[in-house]
CSV table of C-alpha atoms in Angstrom, one decimal:
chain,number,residue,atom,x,y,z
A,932,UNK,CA,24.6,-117.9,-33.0
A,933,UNK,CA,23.5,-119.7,-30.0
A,934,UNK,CA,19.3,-120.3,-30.1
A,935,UNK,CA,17.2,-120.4,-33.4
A,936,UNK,CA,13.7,-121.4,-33.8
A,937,UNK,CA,12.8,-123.4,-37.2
A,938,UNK,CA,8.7,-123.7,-37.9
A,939,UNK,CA,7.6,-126.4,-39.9
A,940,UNK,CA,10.4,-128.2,-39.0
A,941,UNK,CA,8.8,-131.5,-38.5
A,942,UNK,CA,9.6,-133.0,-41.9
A,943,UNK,CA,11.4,-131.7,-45.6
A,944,UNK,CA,13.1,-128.4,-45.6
A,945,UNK,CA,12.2,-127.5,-42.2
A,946,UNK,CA,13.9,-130.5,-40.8
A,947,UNK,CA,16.9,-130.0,-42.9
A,948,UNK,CA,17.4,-126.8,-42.2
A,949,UNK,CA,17.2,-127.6,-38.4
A,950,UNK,CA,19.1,-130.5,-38.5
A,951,UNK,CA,22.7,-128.9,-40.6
A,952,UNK,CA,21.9,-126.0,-37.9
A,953,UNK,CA,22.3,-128.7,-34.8
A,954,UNK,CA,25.2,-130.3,-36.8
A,955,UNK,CA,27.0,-126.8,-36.5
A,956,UNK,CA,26.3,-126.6,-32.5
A,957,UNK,CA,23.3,-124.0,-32.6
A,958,UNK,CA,20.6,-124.8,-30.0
A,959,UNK,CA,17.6,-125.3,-32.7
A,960,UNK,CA,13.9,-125.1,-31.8
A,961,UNK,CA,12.2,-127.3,-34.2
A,962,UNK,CA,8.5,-126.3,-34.6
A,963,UNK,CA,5.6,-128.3,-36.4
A,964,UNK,CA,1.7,-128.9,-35.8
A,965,UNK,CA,2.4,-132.5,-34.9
A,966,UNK,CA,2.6,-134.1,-31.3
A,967,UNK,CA,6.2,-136.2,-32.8
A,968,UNK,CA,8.5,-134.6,-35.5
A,969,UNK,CA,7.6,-137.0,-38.9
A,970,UNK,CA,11.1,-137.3,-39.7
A,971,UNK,CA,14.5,-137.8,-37.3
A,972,UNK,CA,15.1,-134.5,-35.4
A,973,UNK,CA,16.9,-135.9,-32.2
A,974,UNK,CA,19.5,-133.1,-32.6
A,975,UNK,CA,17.1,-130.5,-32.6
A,976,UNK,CA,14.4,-129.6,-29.0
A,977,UNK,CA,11.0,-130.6,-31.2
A,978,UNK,CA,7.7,-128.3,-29.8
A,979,UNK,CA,4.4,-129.0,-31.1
A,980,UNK,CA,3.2,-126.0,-32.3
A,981,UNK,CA,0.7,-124.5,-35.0
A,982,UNK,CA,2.3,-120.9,-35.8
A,983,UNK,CA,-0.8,-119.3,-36.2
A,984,UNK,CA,-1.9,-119.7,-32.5
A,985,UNK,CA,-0.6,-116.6,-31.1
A,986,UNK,CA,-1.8,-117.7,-27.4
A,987,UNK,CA,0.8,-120.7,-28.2
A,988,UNK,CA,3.7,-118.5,-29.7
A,989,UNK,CA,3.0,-116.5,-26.0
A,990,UNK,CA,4.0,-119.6,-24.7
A,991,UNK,CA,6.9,-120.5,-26.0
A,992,UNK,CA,8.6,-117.4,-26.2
A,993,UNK,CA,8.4,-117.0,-22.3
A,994,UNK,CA,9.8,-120.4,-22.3
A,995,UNK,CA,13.2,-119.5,-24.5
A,996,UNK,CA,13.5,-116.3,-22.2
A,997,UNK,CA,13.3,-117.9,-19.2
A,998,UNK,CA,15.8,-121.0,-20.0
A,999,UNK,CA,18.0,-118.9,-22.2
A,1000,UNK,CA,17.4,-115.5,-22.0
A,1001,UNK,CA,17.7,-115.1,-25.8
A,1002,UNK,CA,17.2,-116.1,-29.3
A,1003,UNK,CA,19.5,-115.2,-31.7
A,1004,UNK,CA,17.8,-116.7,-35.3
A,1005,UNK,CA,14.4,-117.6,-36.5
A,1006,UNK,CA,13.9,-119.5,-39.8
A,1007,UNK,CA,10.2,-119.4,-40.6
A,1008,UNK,CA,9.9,-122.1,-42.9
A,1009,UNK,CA,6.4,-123.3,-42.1
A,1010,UNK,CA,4.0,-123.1,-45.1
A,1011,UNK,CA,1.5,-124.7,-47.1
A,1012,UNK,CA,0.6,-125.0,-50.7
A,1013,UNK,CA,-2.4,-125.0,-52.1
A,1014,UNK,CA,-3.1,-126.2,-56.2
A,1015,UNK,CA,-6.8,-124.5,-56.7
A,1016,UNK,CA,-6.3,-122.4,-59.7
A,1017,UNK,CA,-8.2,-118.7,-59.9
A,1018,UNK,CA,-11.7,-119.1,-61.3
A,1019,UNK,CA,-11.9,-122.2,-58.7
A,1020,UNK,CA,-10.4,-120.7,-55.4
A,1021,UNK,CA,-12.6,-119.4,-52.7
A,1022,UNK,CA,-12.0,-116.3,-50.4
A,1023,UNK,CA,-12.0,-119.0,-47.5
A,1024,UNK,CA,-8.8,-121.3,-49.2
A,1025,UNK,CA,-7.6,-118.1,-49.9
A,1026,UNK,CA,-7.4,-116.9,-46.0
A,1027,UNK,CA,-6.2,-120.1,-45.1
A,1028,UNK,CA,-3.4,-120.1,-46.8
A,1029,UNK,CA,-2.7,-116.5,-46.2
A,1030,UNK,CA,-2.8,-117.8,-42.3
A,1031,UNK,CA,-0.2,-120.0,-42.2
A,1032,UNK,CA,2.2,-118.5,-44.6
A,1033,UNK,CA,2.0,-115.4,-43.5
A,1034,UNK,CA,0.3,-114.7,-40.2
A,1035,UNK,CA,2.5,-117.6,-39.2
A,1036,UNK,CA,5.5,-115.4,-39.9
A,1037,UNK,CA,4.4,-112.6,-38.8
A,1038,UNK,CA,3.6,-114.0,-35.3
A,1039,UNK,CA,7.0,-115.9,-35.5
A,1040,UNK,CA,8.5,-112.5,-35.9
A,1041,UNK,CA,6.9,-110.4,-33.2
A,1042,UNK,CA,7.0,-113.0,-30.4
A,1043,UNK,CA,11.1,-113.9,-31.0
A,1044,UNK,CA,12.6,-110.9,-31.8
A,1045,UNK,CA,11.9,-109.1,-28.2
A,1046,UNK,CA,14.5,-111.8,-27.1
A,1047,UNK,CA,17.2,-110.8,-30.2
A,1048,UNK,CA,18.6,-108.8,-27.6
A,1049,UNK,CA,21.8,-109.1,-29.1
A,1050,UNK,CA,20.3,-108.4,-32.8
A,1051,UNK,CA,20.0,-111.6,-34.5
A,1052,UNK,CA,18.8,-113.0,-38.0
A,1053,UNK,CA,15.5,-113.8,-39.8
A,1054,UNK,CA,15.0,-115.8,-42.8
A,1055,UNK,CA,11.7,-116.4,-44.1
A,1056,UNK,CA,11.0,-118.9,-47.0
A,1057,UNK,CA,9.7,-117.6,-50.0
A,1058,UNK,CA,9.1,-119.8,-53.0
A,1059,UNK,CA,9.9,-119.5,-56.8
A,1060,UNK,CA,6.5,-118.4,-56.8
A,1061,UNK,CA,6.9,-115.3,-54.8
A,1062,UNK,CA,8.4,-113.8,-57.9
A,1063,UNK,CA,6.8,-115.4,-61.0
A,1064,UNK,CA,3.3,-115.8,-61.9
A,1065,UNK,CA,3.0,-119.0,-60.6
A,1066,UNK,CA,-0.9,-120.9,-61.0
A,1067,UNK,CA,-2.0,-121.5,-57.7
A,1068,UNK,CA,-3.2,-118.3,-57.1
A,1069,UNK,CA,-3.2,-118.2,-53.2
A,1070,UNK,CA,0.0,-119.6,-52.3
A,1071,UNK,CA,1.6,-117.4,-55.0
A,1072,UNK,CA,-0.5,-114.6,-53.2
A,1073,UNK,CA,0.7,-115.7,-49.8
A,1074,UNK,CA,4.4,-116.0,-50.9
A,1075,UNK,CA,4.7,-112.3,-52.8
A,1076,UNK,CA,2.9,-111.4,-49.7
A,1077,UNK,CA,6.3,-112.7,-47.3
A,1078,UNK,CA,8.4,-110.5,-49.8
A,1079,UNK,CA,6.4,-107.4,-48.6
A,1080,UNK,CA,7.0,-108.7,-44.9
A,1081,UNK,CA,10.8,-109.2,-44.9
A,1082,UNK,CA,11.5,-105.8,-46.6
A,1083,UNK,CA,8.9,-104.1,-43.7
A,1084,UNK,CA,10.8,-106.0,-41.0
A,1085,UNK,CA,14.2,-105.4,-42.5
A,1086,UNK,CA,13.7,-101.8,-41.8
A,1087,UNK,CA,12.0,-101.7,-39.1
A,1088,UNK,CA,14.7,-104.1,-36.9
A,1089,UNK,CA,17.6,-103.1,-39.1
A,1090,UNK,CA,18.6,-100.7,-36.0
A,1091,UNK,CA,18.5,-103.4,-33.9
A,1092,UNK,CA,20.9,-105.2,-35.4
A,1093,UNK,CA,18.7,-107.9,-36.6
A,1094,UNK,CA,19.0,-109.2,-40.4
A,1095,UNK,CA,16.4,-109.9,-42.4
A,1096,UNK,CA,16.1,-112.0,-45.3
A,1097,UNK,CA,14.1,-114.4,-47.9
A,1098,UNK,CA,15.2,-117.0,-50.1
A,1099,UNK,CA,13.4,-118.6,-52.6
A,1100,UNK,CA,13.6,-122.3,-53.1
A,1101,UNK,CA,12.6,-124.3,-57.1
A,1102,UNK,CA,11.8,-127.0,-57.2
A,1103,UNK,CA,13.2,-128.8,-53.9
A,1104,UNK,CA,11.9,-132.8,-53.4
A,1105,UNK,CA,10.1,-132.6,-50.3
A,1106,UNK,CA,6.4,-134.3,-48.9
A,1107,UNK,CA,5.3,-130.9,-50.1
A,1108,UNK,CA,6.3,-131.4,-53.7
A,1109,UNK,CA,5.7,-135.3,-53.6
A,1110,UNK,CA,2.3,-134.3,-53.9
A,1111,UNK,CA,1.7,-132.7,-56.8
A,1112,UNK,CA,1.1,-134.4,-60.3
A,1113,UNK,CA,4.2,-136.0,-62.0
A,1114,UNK,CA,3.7,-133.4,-64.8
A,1115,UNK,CA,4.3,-130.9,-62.5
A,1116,UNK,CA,7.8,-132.1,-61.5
A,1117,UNK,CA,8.8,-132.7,-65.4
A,1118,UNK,CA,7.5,-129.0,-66.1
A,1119,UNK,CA,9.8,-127.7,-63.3
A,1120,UNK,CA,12.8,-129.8,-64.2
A,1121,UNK,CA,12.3,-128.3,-68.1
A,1122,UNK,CA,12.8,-124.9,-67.0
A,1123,UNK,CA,15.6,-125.5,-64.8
A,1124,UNK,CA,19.1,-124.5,-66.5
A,1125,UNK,CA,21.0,-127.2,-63.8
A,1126,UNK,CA,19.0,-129.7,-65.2
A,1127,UNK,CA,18.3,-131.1,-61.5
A,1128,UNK,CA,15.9,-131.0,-59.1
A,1129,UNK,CA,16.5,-129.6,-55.7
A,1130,UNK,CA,17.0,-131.3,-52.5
A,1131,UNK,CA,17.0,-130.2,-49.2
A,1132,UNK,CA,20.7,-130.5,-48.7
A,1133,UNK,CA,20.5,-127.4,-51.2
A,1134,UNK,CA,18.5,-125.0,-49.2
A,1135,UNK,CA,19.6,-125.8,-46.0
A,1136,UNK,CA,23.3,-124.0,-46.5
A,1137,UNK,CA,21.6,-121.0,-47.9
A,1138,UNK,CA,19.6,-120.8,-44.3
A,1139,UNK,CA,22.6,-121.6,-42.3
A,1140,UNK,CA,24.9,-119.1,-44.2
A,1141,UNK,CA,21.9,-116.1,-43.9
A,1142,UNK,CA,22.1,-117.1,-39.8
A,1143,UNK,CA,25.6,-117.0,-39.1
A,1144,UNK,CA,28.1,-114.1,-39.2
A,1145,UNK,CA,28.9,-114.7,-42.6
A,1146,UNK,CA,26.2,-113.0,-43.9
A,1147,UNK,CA,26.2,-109.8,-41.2
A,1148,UNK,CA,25.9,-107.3,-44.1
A,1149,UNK,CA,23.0,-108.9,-45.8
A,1150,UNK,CA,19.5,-107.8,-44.7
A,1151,UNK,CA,16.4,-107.5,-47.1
A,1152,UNK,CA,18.2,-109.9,-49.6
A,1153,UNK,CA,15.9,-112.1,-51.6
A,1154,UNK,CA,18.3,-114.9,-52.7
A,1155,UNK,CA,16.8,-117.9,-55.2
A,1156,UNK,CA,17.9,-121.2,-54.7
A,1157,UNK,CA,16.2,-123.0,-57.7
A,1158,UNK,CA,19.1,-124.3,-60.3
A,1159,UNK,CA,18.5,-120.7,-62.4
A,1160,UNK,CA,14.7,-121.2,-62.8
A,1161,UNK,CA,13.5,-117.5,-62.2
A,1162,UNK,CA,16.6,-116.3,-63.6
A,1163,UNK,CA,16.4,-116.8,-67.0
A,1164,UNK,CA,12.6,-115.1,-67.0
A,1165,UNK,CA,11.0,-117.8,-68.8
A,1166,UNK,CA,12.8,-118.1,-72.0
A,1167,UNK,CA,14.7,-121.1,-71.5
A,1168,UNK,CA,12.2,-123.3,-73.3
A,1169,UNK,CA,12.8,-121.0,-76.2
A,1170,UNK,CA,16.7,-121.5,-75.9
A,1171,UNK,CA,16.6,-124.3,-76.5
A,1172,UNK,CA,14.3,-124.7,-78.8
A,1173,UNK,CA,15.9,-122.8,-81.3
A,1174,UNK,CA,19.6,-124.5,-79.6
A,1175,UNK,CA,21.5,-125.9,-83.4
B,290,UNK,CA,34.4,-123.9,-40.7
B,291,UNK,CA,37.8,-123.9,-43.0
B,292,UNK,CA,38.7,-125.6,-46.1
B,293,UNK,CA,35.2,-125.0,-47.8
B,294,UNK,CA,37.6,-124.3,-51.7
B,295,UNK,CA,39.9,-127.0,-51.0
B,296,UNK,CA,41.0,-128.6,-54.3
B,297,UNK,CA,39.6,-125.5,-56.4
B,298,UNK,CA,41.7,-123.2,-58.4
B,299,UNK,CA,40.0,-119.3,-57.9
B,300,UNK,CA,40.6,-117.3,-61.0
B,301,UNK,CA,40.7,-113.6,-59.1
B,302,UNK,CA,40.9,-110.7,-61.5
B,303,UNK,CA,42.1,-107.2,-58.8
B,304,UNK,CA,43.5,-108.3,-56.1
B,305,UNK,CA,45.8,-105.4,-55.5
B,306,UNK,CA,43.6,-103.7,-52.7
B,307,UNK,CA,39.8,-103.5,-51.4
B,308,UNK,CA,37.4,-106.3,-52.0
B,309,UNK,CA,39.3,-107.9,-53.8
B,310,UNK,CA,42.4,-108.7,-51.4
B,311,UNK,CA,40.2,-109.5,-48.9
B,312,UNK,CA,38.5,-112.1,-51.5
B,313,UNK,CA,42.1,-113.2,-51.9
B,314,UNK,CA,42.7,-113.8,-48.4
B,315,UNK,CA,39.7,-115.3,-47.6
B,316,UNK,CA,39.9,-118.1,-50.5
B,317,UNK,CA,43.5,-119.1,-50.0
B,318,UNK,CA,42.4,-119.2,-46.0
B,319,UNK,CA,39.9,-121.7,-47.1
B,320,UNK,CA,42.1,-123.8,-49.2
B,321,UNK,CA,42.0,-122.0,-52.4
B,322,UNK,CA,44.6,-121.8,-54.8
B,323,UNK,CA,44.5,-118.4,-56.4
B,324,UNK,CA,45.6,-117.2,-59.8
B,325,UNK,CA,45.2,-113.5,-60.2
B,326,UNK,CA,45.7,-110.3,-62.0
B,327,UNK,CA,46.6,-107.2,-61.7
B,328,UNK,CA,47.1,-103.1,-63.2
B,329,UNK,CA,48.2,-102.4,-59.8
B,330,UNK,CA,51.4,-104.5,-59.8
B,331,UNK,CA,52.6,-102.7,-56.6
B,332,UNK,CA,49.1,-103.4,-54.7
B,333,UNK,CA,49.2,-107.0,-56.3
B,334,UNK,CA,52.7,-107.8,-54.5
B,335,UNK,CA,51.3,-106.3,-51.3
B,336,UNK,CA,48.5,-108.8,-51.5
B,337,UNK,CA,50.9,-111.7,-52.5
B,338,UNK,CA,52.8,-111.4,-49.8
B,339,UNK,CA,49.8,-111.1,-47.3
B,340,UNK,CA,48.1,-114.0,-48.8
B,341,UNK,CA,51.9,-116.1,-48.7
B,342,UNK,CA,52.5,-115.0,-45.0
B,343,UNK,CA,49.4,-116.7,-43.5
B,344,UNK,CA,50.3,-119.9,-45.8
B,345,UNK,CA,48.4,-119.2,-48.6
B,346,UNK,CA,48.9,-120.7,-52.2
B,347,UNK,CA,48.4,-118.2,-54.9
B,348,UNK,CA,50.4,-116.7,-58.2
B,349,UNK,CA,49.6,-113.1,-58.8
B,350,UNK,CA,52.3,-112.4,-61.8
B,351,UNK,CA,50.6,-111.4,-64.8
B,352,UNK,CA,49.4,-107.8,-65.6
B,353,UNK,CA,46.5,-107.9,-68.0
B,354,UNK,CA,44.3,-106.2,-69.6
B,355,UNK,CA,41.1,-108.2,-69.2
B,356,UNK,CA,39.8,-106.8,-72.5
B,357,UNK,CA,42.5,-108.7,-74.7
B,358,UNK,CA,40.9,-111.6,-75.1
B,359,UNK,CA,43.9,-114.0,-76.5
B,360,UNK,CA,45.9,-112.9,-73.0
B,361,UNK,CA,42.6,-113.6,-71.2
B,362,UNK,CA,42.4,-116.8,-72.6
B,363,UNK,CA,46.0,-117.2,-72.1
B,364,UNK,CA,45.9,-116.7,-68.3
B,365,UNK,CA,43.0,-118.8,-68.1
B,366,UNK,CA,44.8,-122.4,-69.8
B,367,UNK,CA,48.1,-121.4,-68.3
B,368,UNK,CA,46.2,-121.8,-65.2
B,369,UNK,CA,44.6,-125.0,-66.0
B,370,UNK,CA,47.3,-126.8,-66.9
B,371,UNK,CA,49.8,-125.5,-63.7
B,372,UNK,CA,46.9,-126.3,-61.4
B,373,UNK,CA,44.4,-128.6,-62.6
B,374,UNK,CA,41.8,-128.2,-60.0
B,375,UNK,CA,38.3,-127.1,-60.4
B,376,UNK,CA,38.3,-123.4,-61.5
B,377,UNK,CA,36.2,-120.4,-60.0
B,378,UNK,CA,36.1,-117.2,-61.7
B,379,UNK,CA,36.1,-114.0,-59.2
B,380,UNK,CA,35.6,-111.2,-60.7
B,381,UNK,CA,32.4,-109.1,-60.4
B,382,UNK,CA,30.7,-112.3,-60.8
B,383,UNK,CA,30.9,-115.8,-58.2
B,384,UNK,CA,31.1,-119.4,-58.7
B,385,UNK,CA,31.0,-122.4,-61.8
B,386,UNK,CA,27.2,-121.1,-61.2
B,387,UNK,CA,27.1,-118.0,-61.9
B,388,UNK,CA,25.8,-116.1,-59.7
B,389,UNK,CA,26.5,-112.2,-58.9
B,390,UNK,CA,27.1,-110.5,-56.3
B,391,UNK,CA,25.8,-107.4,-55.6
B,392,UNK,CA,27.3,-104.8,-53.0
B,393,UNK,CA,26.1,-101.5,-53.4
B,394,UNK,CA,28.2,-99.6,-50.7
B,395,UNK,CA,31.5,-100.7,-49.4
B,396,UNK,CA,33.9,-99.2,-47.8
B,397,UNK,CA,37.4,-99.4,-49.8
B,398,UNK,CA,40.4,-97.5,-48.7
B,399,UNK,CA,39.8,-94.7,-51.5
B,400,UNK,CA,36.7,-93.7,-50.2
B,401,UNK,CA,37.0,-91.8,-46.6
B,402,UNK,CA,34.3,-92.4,-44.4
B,403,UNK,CA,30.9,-92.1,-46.1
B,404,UNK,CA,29.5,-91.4,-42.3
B,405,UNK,CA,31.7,-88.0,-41.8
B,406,UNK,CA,30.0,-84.6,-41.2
B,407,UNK,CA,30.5,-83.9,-45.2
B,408,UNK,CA,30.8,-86.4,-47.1
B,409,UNK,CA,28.7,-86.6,-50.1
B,410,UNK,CA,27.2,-90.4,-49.5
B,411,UNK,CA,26.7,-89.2,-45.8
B,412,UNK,CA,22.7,-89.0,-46.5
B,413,UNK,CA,23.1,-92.7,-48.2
B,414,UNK,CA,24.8,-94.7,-45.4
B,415,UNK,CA,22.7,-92.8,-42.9
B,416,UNK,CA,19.4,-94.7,-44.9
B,417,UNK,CA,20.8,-98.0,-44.5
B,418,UNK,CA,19.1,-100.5,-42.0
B,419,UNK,CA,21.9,-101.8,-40.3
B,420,UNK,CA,23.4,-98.4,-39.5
B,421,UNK,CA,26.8,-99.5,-41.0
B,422,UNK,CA,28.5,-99.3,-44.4
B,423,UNK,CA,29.8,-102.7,-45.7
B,424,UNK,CA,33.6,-103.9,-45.7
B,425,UNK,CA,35.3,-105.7,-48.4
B,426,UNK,CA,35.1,-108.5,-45.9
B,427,UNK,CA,31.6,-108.4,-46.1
B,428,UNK,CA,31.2,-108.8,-49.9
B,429,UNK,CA,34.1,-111.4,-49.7
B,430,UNK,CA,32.3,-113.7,-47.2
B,431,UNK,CA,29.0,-113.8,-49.4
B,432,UNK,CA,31.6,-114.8,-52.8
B,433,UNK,CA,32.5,-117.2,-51.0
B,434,UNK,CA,29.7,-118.7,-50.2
B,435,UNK,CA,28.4,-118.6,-54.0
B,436,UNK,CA,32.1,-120.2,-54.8
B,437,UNK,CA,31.7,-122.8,-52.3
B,438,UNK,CA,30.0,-126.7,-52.8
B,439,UNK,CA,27.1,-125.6,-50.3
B,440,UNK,CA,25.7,-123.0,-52.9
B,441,UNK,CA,25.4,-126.1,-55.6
B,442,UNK,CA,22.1,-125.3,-56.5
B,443,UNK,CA,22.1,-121.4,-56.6
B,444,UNK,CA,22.6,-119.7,-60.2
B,445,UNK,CA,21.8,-116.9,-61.3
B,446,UNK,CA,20.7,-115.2,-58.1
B,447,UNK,CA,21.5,-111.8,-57.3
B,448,UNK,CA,23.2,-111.8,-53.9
B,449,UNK,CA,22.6,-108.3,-52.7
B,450,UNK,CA,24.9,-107.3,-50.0
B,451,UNK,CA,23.8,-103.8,-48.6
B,452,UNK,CA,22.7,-103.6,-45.3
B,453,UNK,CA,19.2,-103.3,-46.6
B,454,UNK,CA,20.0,-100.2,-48.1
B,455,UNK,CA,17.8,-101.0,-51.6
B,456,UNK,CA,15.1,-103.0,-49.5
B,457,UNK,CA,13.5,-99.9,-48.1
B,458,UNK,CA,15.0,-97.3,-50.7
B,459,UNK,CA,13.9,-98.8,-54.6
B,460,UNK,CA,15.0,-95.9,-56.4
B,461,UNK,CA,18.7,-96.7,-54.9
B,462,UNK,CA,18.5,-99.9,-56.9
């Protein structure tokens, strides 16, 4: 694993994720809509891009071929939430979050993996809500929706030798989760049977181990990363409620 | 990378051949100690004495039958007290946390090759996306990446490790 591109890497997972990839020597293309990275990225090249411009994904890509001739991983980790609930969403919040979670991958996807010339690996980030009913109704949309995408492009570049997988991060402390209301945090934290919230530093491995040649039997895997939240299906509360 | 079990004791239950040798080899490589057990005591000593050629700490003397719980339980503080180090259970399940691994296809020494003219899983493996069946060494790699510190967070996850075989075929799951 020489190359990999990370998008939304400017800050929180993203930069995480492309930081533990520059510790282990890969070549990491951080990725984020802002002119600077908004956290410390000096191990990783930082590119100013918003993933849903494809005229700027056309750009880069003939950039990596031409200085390195390949890319061998792509984490598309760029995504935004969005709290409107379902009587209160409009069809416009609802394609703009579709946009960036998952046109954004998809163009990630079709401009990298004509330089995986020597197959390579994909890992999209779901979200705990890409497999529960979660209440904001268009990023839960939007994250189901990346499930459909990595199965689809599991098959269709399994041949190729490229992986493809999603994991699905809890409750992780990051900007994006910063923002919502302290309840929010406190409900999460109930439901979570590690009794901890996630960090970073918890997702990041998961990525790195999908990428590197550990995992080169595991393609169309959805892997959660969220303490046991979605594994227990809800019922914790009632465990331990009715706990002597 | 190395050294990602140092200090933990792995509880490996079937080491005598197949995935689980090659989970034995792979956690004593990585600084495991490892207590197993065995039916197979022939295939067990085989393993020993791969695992105890490349340096590798690990104990592989009692048969049990992993139904009897008092012998279970047995095993389990016996290996406590000899080695006192954080214990991982391998068996079908991973890890303190919990979490299972999953492989669907893989190809053990019992099996022949699922790709051959007429074998019966021929129509299987030729479905899966990566155009290869598995190797215990496969399945090992993602245990030990549940068993390791860097999956702290993961439990209860379902670590599927198929090629992408049940991806694009649901009724295989």
């Amino acid at each position: 694993m020489s190359v990999v591109v990370v998008t939304g890497a400017g800050q929180g997972q993203g930069a995480a994720e492309a930081r533990r990839l520059a510790a282990r020597g890969v070549t990491v293309i951080a990725v984020d809509l802002g002119a600077e990275p908004a956290e410390d990225l000096a191990a990783a090249e930082y590119r100013q891009l918003d993933v849903t411009d494809e005229g700027g994904w056309a750009v880069l890509a003939q950039d990596l071929a031409g200085r390195f001739g390949r890319v061998d991983g792509l984490v598309a980790n760029a995504g935004i939430t969005w709290r409107a609930r379902l009587l209160d969403v409009t069809p416009a919040d609802l394609r703009h979050v579709h946009e960036v979670n998952v046109t954004g991958a998809l163009l990630a996807i079709q401009s990298v993996t004509p330089l995986m010339t020597h197959g390579g690996s994909i890992v999209l980030v779901g979200s705990a809500a890409a497999v529960t009913g979660h209440f904001p109704v268009a990023y839960t949309a939007s994250k189901w929706a990346l499930r459909g995408l990595a199965k689809a492009a599991c098959l269709e570049l399994g041949p190729r030798g490229i992986r493809v997988n999603i994991v699905h991060p809890g409750y992780i402390e990051t900007p994006m989760t910063a923002s919502a209301a302290p309840a929010f945090r406190a409900a999460n934290l109930a439901e979570t049977p590690l009794g901890r919230t996630g960090t970073v530093e918890d997702v990041a491995p998961l990525v790195a181990f999908l990428l590197s040649d550990d995992a080169s039997y595991i393609s169309g895997a959805e892997i959660a990363v969220d303490g046991g939240m979605t594994s227990h299906g809800g019922v914790k509360s009632i465990s331990d409620a009715v706990r002597a | 990378m190395s050294g990602r079990l140092t200090g933990k004791d792995a509880l490996n239950t079937g080491t005598a051949s197949g995935q689980g040798r090659a989970a034995a080899l792979l956690f004593s490589a990585e600084g495991a100690t490892v207590a197993s057990t065995n039916i197979n005591a022939e295939g067990a000593a085989e393993t020993l004495a791969l695992v105890r050629d490349r340096g590798g700490r690990m104990d592989s003397t009692r048969p049990l039958d992993l139904n009897d719980e008092d012998r279970v339980k047995a095993w389990i503080d016996a290996t406590a007290a000899a080695y006192g180090g954080c214990i991982l259970l391998i068996g079908s399940t991973a890890g303190l946390t919990g979490s299972l691994t999953n492989p669907r296809i893989a190809h053990t020494a019992t099996k022949g090759d699922p790709l051959a003219e007429d074998h019966p899983m021929r129509t299987i493996a030729c479905a899966i996306p990566l155009g290869r069946i598995g190797t215990p060494e496969d399945v090992a790699r993602g245990v030990l990446f549940l068993a390791s510190d860097e999956a702290s967070y993961i439990t209860g996850a379902n670590l599927v490790i198929d090629g992408g075989w049940s991806a694009v075929l649901p009724s295989a799951s």
